Amino acid sequence: MSSRTYMRMWLESQAALKELLAQELPSQPPRPEKDQRLFFHMLATLFLRYTQILRCLETCYDQMVHPQKRRVLQHMLDGVMGRVLELKNEMVETELSEYHYMDDVLQDLKLTPADMEVPIPRYFVNQRAKALKERQQVLSEILARVEPSMPSGPSRPAMLRDEAVQLVQMAERMRQGRLRSKFMWEIRRDEERERRARESGAKELDREQAAICIQKVWKGCLQRRCTKLERQREMAFIGMAPDPKALGLSAAMLRAQLGEEFRHLRQADYEAEYQQAMVSIREGLYEVEGPDMREEMKEQLRQWFIECHDLTGRFPEFPDEEIGGSSILFAEKTPEQVKAELDLLEAEGQRKKDKKKDKEKTKEGKQKKGKDKKQEEDEGLKLALSKFLPVISEGFTQYQTIWGNQDESDNFEQRYEPELIKAQKRKEVEKELRLQVDELMREELQRLKLAVDREEGKPRKEKKSSKQQKGKKGGKKEKDLTPDRTLDSLYEELVLQGILKQPQRVQLADYTGSPTLHEMAPQVKSVLLAGPAGTGKKMLVHTVCTETGANLFDLSPDNLVGKYPGKAGLSMLMHVVFKVARLMQPSVIWIGNAEKTFYKKVPKEEKQADPKRLKRDLPKALKLLKPEDRVLLIGTSDKPYAADVKTLCKAYERILLLPRPDYASRYVTWQRLIKKHGGTITTALDVSALAKLSDGYSQGHLARAVQMALTERRLLQMPKKPLRAGEFLQLLAKADPIYSEEEKTLQDWYMKTPLGKKRLKAAQERADRKEGKGKDKKGKKGKK
């Protein structure tokens, strides 16, 4: 697509954002919504509309080549992503569930379920492609040095010569027996044909009758073939059968992919030109306009000195550099900026008031709490204050002022705009010159004060700077246990110990579980993925690493056996892991079998491995993570009920329960797995029946069945012997399914988590209200 197409997409996104901003930032505050369903419907509508804008902006940012437009786009893209996450949290708090059903909203907006998936911006990885490639190369080199020295698995014992000869003879005799059997079958078949011909006593046909017979057979065969093709086309058209033409990429799709790659190359070239232009234009402004700026600043400050002396009788104190220096004296703010600052101050004041009210409510008794609850119910539900709406509004205003009325008829190639660079660099040059001028004028002011003090005969007191006033105040910092170690040495140590691993390359599109899991984003410090074995928990961990370009640290209890022994070794392990994770962020710290770290009672066979080593140190390390640290702890567990619920929920802020796949997920999973392992889906293979009969099995069971069925020999036989559902079902029946008792145990455990308890409490309150209303109606009828 052309640049004009992406510009039009950007304009459409701006129009949609204008409507949403008008809805979320009205002139008068909206009334609270008392109906929870209507409030959730509003949240879901906003969530889906922002998701559509996010998809559009992400596509524009990925394909636009103009370097300055891409910077404005990224600013807006980050704001919209943040708003999507905020709305997601609002929906979780409203419904008290991580899973949402928005079918009615999808119908109202005329969208499909695929449109509700939150896209992962490609610039997460593209902007760090060079660093990721270098890191991958270093990791591969370390693993290549380690793998030859690592002990391999148990080797097979050497086979004796007589046993080997006997095995070869057995295979050869079996081969000869199969050939002999086939040869005898062909002889019997020919004899049977001759016998039938003699018994039928068929007469020889003349030439015309033979031709008619051949034509009849051929026309019947041709018609059956045409009917079969028509049926296949019809089934493919209505989506009931795979389209044979869609197996490979079409010419149009290939051209589109080449166009996208070409635009990525142009982006890199234009970005290099833009960086060079920024340096050259800045140097030119410094040389041409710099002297005039410097003299003008000096004159302004001297005039300020004189005016202050005339008004107060003494020279003023020069502003410190920490608070902005002389820039605060001549800062001009627009009315919009002043209004925005006032709004922020009001919002902060309101937050403090709300916090005080909450503290007062917690101190009051049960009767007071009951009254407060009724008041909250009467007030209704409101949207929480957003941190990202000002960012979106700022990006929207920036677009309107810079690019809204920009004439780009002469800029067909979409290169940088020099005037915009001049306006940006002029501010930087002015800031740099102001620092120099402040230093000079601060000395000049000191000389003036000394001269005046000498004339008046007054002793002069020195004022302490803000740095001296602050003294040695500061928060406690984590003690660095490895101050003399380099990052490369720590990185290599973790790789050699098997803590830092190379993640498998798995895209999010490869995961075919519940679509609500695609909304999971690393916005909290820790996430626990719980569910039956084989539901794709470990696959999701590798997916997060692949999509974000994150490092993978394995702190599973089984992986820590015999590593970093003792209390000092454990402290060193946690320090090194979190230090490297922060310095090389984004990073994912994975703990498999997370329930072992918080066991209620350690089994006898696992006591020697000490699986609860991290129970105390893990929460402490998580508390040291700052908001700007892009480090995420992900735990996976198929038996979370074996752990203590309180300590487990304290360590993991968000808990996601992964269910077994439904019919639609199994249908798609069967198709993808068969194609991935080289199989071909024909009419002989009923995928719908396969998905129906595999109910109760996980994605891992399906993957193992396909892998065992589609051997190299079976793939060679596939042209003559197409695949059938029975081949997979026979192998699937050997595995144990996910029983209903296991699912019920997981559901009961989930209801003991904080979110589950809130959900149970809300359900109980709704039931009590219904009972109360029913009793009131019966009482009124009795009085009548």
PDB file of C-alpha atoms in Angstrom, residues 588-748:
ATOM      1  CA  VAL A 588      11.095 -13.038  32.141  1.00  0.00           C
ATOM      2  CA  ILE A 589      11.814 -15.089  35.267  1.00  0.00           C
ATOM      3  CA  TRP A 590      10.057 -18.431  34.947  1.00  0.00           C
ATOM      4  CA  ILE A 591       9.272 -20.815  37.812  1.00  0.00           C
ATOM      5  CA  GLY A 592       7.905 -24.150  36.640  1.00  0.00           C
ATOM      6  CA  ASN A 593       5.899 -26.248  39.111  1.00  0.00           C
ATOM      7  CA  ALA A 594       5.367 -23.079  41.115  1.00  0.00           C
ATOM      8  CA  GLU A 595       3.365 -24.909  43.759  1.00  0.00           C
ATOM      9  CA  LYS A 596       6.564 -26.629  44.996  1.00  0.00           C
ATOM     10  CA  THR A 597       7.991 -23.317  46.224  1.00  0.00           C
ATOM     11  CA  PHE A 598       4.991 -22.871  48.547  1.00  0.00           C
ATOM     12  CA  TYR A 599       4.227 -26.505  49.417  1.00  0.00           C
ATOM     13  CA  LYS A 600       1.827 -27.096  52.317  1.00  0.00           C
ATOM     14  CA  LYS A 601       3.766 -30.236  53.112  1.00  0.00           C
ATOM     15  CA  VAL A 602       6.859 -31.337  51.213  1.00  0.00           C
ATOM     16  CA  PRO A 603       6.638 -34.988  50.029  1.00  0.00           C
ATOM     17  CA  LYS A 604       9.257 -37.344  51.438  1.00  0.00           C
ATOM     18  CA  GLU A 605      10.824 -38.040  48.048  1.00  0.00           C
ATOM     19  CA  GLU A 606      11.396 -34.273  47.457  1.00  0.00           C
ATOM     20  CA  LYS A 607      12.735 -33.239  50.866  1.00  0.00           C
ATOM     21  CA  GLN A 608      16.354 -33.688  49.808  1.00  0.00           C
ATOM     22  CA  ALA A 609      15.850 -31.341  46.805  1.00  0.00           C
ATOM     23  CA  ASP A 610      14.535 -28.589  49.153  1.00  0.00           C
ATOM     24  CA  PRO A 611      11.881 -27.165  46.752  1.00  0.00           C
ATOM     25  CA  LYS A 612      10.931 -24.358  49.199  1.00  0.00           C
ATOM     26  CA  ARG A 613      14.290 -22.565  48.965  1.00  0.00           C
ATOM     27  CA  LEU A 614      12.820 -19.450  47.342  1.00  0.00           C
ATOM     28  CA  LYS A 615       9.796 -19.104  49.641  1.00  0.00           C
ATOM     29  CA  ARG A 616      11.212 -16.176  51.653  1.00  0.00           C
ATOM     30  CA  ASP A 617      13.666 -14.566  49.244  1.00  0.00           C
ATOM     31  CA  LEU A 618      11.352 -14.446  46.206  1.00  0.00           C
ATOM     32  CA  PRO A 619       8.767 -11.968  47.643  1.00  0.00           C
ATOM     33  CA  LYS A 620      11.596  -9.778  48.958  1.00  0.00           C
ATOM     34  CA  ALA A 621      13.254  -9.637  45.538  1.00  0.00           C
ATOM     35  CA  LEU A 622       9.941  -8.738  43.893  1.00  0.00           C
ATOM     36  CA  LYS A 623       9.459  -5.799  46.270  1.00  0.00           C
ATOM     37  CA  LEU A 624      12.771  -4.305  45.082  1.00  0.00           C
ATOM     38  CA  LEU A 625      11.521  -4.070  41.494  1.00  0.00           C
ATOM     39  CA  LYS A 626      10.696  -0.501  40.469  1.00  0.00           C
ATOM     40  CA  PRO A 627       7.884   0.548  38.104  1.00  0.00           C
ATOM     41  CA  GLU A 628      10.395   1.273  35.340  1.00  0.00           C
ATOM     42  CA  ASP A 629      11.924  -2.233  35.587  1.00  0.00           C
ATOM     43  CA  ARG A 630      10.574  -4.387  32.772  1.00  0.00           C
ATOM     44  CA  VAL A 631      10.953  -7.668  34.645  1.00  0.00           C
ATOM     45  CA  LEU A 632       8.082 -10.153  34.878  1.00  0.00           C
ATOM     46  CA  LEU A 633       7.858 -13.249  37.060  1.00  0.00           C
ATOM     47  CA  ILE A 634       5.749 -16.012  35.470  1.00  0.00           C
ATOM     48  CA  GLY A 635       4.917 -19.169  37.373  1.00  0.00           C
ATOM     49  CA  THR A 636       3.305 -22.269  35.872  1.00  0.00           C
ATOM     50  CA  SER A 637       1.530 -24.960  37.836  1.00  0.00           C
ATOM     51  CA  ASP A 638      -0.802 -27.879  37.128  1.00  0.00           C
ATOM     52  CA  LYS A 639      -1.311 -28.611  40.852  1.00  0.00           C
ATOM     53  CA  PRO A 640      -1.663 -25.196  42.520  1.00  0.00           C
ATOM     54  CA  TYR A 641      -3.919 -26.688  45.195  1.00  0.00           C
ATOM     55  CA  ALA A 642      -0.846 -28.415  46.688  1.00  0.00           C
ATOM     56  CA  ALA A 643       0.525 -25.016  47.772  1.00  0.00           C
ATOM     57  CA  ASP A 644      -0.471 -22.692  50.597  1.00  0.00           C
ATOM     58  CA  VAL A 645      -2.978 -20.261  49.060  1.00  0.00           C
ATOM     59  CA  LYS A 646      -2.011 -17.173  51.089  1.00  0.00           C
ATOM     60  CA  THR A 647       1.728 -17.262  50.418  1.00  0.00           C
ATOM     61  CA  LEU A 648       1.184 -18.239  46.777  1.00  0.00           C
ATOM     62  CA  CYS A 649      -1.210 -15.317  46.169  1.00  0.00           C
ATOM     63  CA  LYS A 650       1.163 -12.882  47.903  1.00  0.00           C
ATOM     64  CA  ALA A 651       3.954 -13.819  45.499  1.00  0.00           C
ATOM     65  CA  TYR A 652       1.778 -13.756  42.340  1.00  0.00           C
ATOM     66  CA  GLU A 653      -0.343 -10.644  41.825  1.00  0.00           C
ATOM     67  CA  ARG A 654      -2.346 -11.990  38.887  1.00  0.00           C
ATOM     68  CA  ILE A 655      -3.606 -15.574  38.566  1.00  0.00           C
ATOM     69  CA  LEU A 656      -4.885 -16.916  35.244  1.00  0.00           C
ATOM     70  CA  LEU A 657      -6.671 -20.263  35.125  1.00  0.00           C
ATOM     71  CA  LEU A 658      -6.182 -21.955  31.750  1.00  0.00           C
ATOM     72  CA  PRO A 659      -9.106 -24.246  30.857  1.00  0.00           C
ATOM     73  CA  ARG A 660      -8.993 -27.233  28.547  1.00  0.00           C
ATOM     74  CA  PRO A 661      -9.686 -26.358  24.883  1.00  0.00           C
ATOM     75  CA  ASP A 662     -13.251 -26.112  23.646  1.00  0.00           C
ATOM     76  CA  TYR A 663     -14.590 -27.487  20.334  1.00  0.00           C
ATOM     77  CA  ALA A 664     -13.488 -24.489  18.239  1.00  0.00           C
ATOM     78  CA  SER A 665      -9.987 -24.504  19.730  1.00  0.00           C
ATOM     79  CA  ARG A 666      -9.619 -28.266  19.173  1.00  0.00           C
ATOM     80  CA  TYR A 667     -10.808 -27.932  15.560  1.00  0.00           C
ATOM     81  CA  VAL A 668      -8.201 -25.262  14.802  1.00  0.00           C
ATOM     82  CA  THR A 669      -5.521 -27.112  16.778  1.00  0.00           C
ATOM     83  CA  TRP A 670      -6.015 -30.352  14.813  1.00  0.00           C
ATOM     84  CA  GLN A 671      -5.767 -28.481  11.512  1.00  0.00           C
ATOM     85  CA  ARG A 672      -2.623 -26.577  12.458  1.00  0.00           C
ATOM     86  CA  LEU A 673      -0.842 -29.554  13.988  1.00  0.00           C
ATOM     87  CA  ILE A 674      -1.515 -31.821  11.004  1.00  0.00           C
ATOM     88  CA  LYS A 675      -0.276 -29.169   8.546  1.00  0.00           C
ATOM     89  CA  LYS A 676       2.719 -28.348  10.737  1.00  0.00           C
ATOM     90  CA  HIS A 677       3.928 -31.979  10.691  1.00  0.00           C
ATOM     91  CA  GLY A 678       3.551 -32.306   6.905  1.00  0.00           C
ATOM     92  CA  GLY A 679       0.070 -33.834   6.712  1.00  0.00           C
ATOM     93  CA  THR A 680      -2.630 -32.978   4.189  1.00  0.00           C
ATOM     94  CA  ILE A 681      -6.281 -32.552   5.135  1.00  0.00           C
ATOM     95  CA  THR A 682      -8.613 -34.182   2.595  1.00  0.00           C
ATOM     96  CA  THR A 683     -12.298 -35.101   2.550  1.00  0.00           C
ATOM     97  CA  ALA A 684     -11.366 -38.505   3.957  1.00  0.00           C
ATOM     98  CA  LEU A 685     -10.308 -36.829   7.219  1.00  0.00           C
ATOM     99  CA  ASP A 686     -13.300 -35.530   9.184  1.00  0.00           C
ATOM    100  CA  VAL A 687     -11.707 -32.835  11.349  1.00  0.00           C
ATOM    101  CA  SER A 688     -15.063 -31.892  12.878  1.00  0.00           C
ATOM    102  CA  ALA A 689     -15.634 -35.416  14.175  1.00  0.00           C
ATOM    103  CA  LEU A 690     -12.026 -35.538  15.354  1.00  0.00           C
ATOM    104  CA  ALA A 691     -12.524 -32.339  17.361  1.00  0.00           C
ATOM    105  CA  LYS A 692     -15.787 -33.640  18.807  1.00  0.00           C
ATOM    106  CA  LEU A 693     -14.369 -37.005  19.903  1.00  0.00           C
ATOM    107  CA  SER A 694     -11.224 -35.454  21.412  1.00  0.00           C
ATOM    108  CA  ASP A 695     -13.235 -33.581  24.043  1.00  0.00           C
ATOM    109  CA  GLY A 696     -11.475 -33.803  27.394  1.00  0.00           C
ATOM    110  CA  TYR A 697      -7.938 -33.852  26.006  1.00  0.00           C
ATOM    111  CA  SER A 698      -5.481 -30.951  26.126  1.00  0.00           C
ATOM    112  CA  GLN A 699      -3.439 -29.373  23.355  1.00  0.00           C
ATOM    113  CA  GLY A 700      -0.407 -31.359  24.526  1.00  0.00           C
ATOM    114  CA  HIS A 701      -2.276 -34.654  24.053  1.00  0.00           C
ATOM    115  CA  LEU A 702      -3.263 -33.641  20.514  1.00  0.00           C
ATOM    116  CA  ALA A 703       0.294 -32.614  19.654  1.00  0.00           C
ATOM    117  CA  ARG A 704       1.747 -35.938  20.840  1.00  0.00           C
ATOM    118  CA  ALA A 705      -0.879 -37.940  18.926  1.00  0.00           C
ATOM    119  CA  VAL A 706      -0.144 -36.077  15.678  1.00  0.00           C
ATOM    120  CA  GLN A 707       3.608 -36.406  16.168  1.00  0.00           C
ATOM    121  CA  MET A 708       3.338 -40.172  16.721  1.00  0.00           C
ATOM    122  CA  ALA A 709       0.937 -40.712  13.804  1.00  0.00           C
ATOM    123  CA  LEU A 710       2.690 -38.677  11.119  1.00  0.00           C
ATOM    124  CA  THR A 711       5.934 -40.590  10.865  1.00  0.00           C
ATOM    125  CA  GLU A 712       8.206 -40.332   7.858  1.00  0.00           C
ATOM    126  CA  ARG A 713       6.879 -43.585   6.437  1.00  0.00           C
ATOM    127  CA  ARG A 714       3.254 -42.477   6.900  1.00  0.00           C
ATOM    128  CA  LEU A 715       3.927 -39.209   5.071  1.00  0.00           C
ATOM    129  CA  LEU A 716       5.300 -41.171   2.098  1.00  0.00           C
ATOM    130  CA  GLN A 717       2.124 -43.280   1.991  1.00  0.00           C
ATOM    131  CA  MET A 718      -0.193 -40.259   2.171  1.00  0.00           C
ATOM    132  CA  PRO A 719      -0.679 -39.689  -1.630  1.00  0.00           C
ATOM    133  CA  LYS A 720      -2.133 -43.207  -2.024  1.00  0.00           C
ATOM    134  CA  LYS A 721      -3.549 -43.597   1.480  1.00  0.00           C
ATOM    135  CA  PRO A 722      -5.079 -40.334   2.805  1.00  0.00           C
ATOM    136  CA  LEU A 723      -5.238 -39.621   6.514  1.00  0.00           C
ATOM    137  CA  ARG A 724      -8.255 -40.746   8.539  1.00  0.00           C
ATOM    138  CA  ALA A 725      -9.524 -39.751  11.961  1.00  0.00           C
ATOM    139  CA  GLY A 726      -9.132 -43.259  13.382  1.00  0.00           C
ATOM    140  CA  GLU A 727      -5.352 -43.101  13.122  1.00  0.00           C
ATOM    141  CA  PHE A 728      -5.204 -40.192  15.567  1.00  0.00           C
ATOM    142  CA  LEU A 729      -7.968 -41.427  17.859  1.00  0.00           C
ATOM    143  CA  GLN A 730      -6.210 -44.762  18.428  1.00  0.00           C
ATOM    144  CA  LEU A 731      -3.102 -42.956  19.708  1.00  0.00           C
ATOM    145  CA  LEU A 732      -5.127 -40.387  21.631  1.00  0.00           C
ATOM    146  CA  ALA A 733      -7.018 -43.107  23.503  1.00  0.00           C
ATOM    147  CA  LYS A 734      -3.751 -44.302  25.089  1.00  0.00           C
ATOM    148  CA  ALA A 735      -3.377 -40.999  27.009  1.00  0.00           C
ATOM    149  CA  ASP A 736      -5.244 -40.093  30.182  1.00  0.00           C
ATOM    150  CA  PRO A 737      -7.762 -37.273  29.576  1.00  0.00           C
ATOM    151  CA  ILE A 738      -8.494 -34.342  31.850  1.00  0.00           C
ATOM    152  CA  TYR A 739     -11.112 -35.706  34.210  1.00  0.00           C
ATOM    153  CA  SER A 740     -13.964 -33.609  35.555  1.00  0.00           C
ATOM    154  CA  GLU A 741     -12.738 -34.183  39.126  1.00  0.00           C
ATOM    155  CA  GLU A 742      -9.443 -32.473  38.308  1.00  0.00           C
ATOM    156  CA  GLU A 743     -11.242 -29.520  36.753  1.00  0.00           C
ATOM    157  CA  LYS A 744     -13.528 -29.196  39.763  1.00  0.00           C
ATOM    158  CA  THR A 745     -10.531 -29.269  42.110  1.00  0.00           C
ATOM    159  CA  LEU A 746      -8.909 -26.424  40.167  1.00  0.00           C
ATOM    160  CA  GLN A 747     -12.142 -24.423  40.165  1.00  0.00           C
ATOM    161  CA  ASP A 748     -12.561 -24.875  43.922  1.00  0.00           C
TER     162      ASP A 748
END
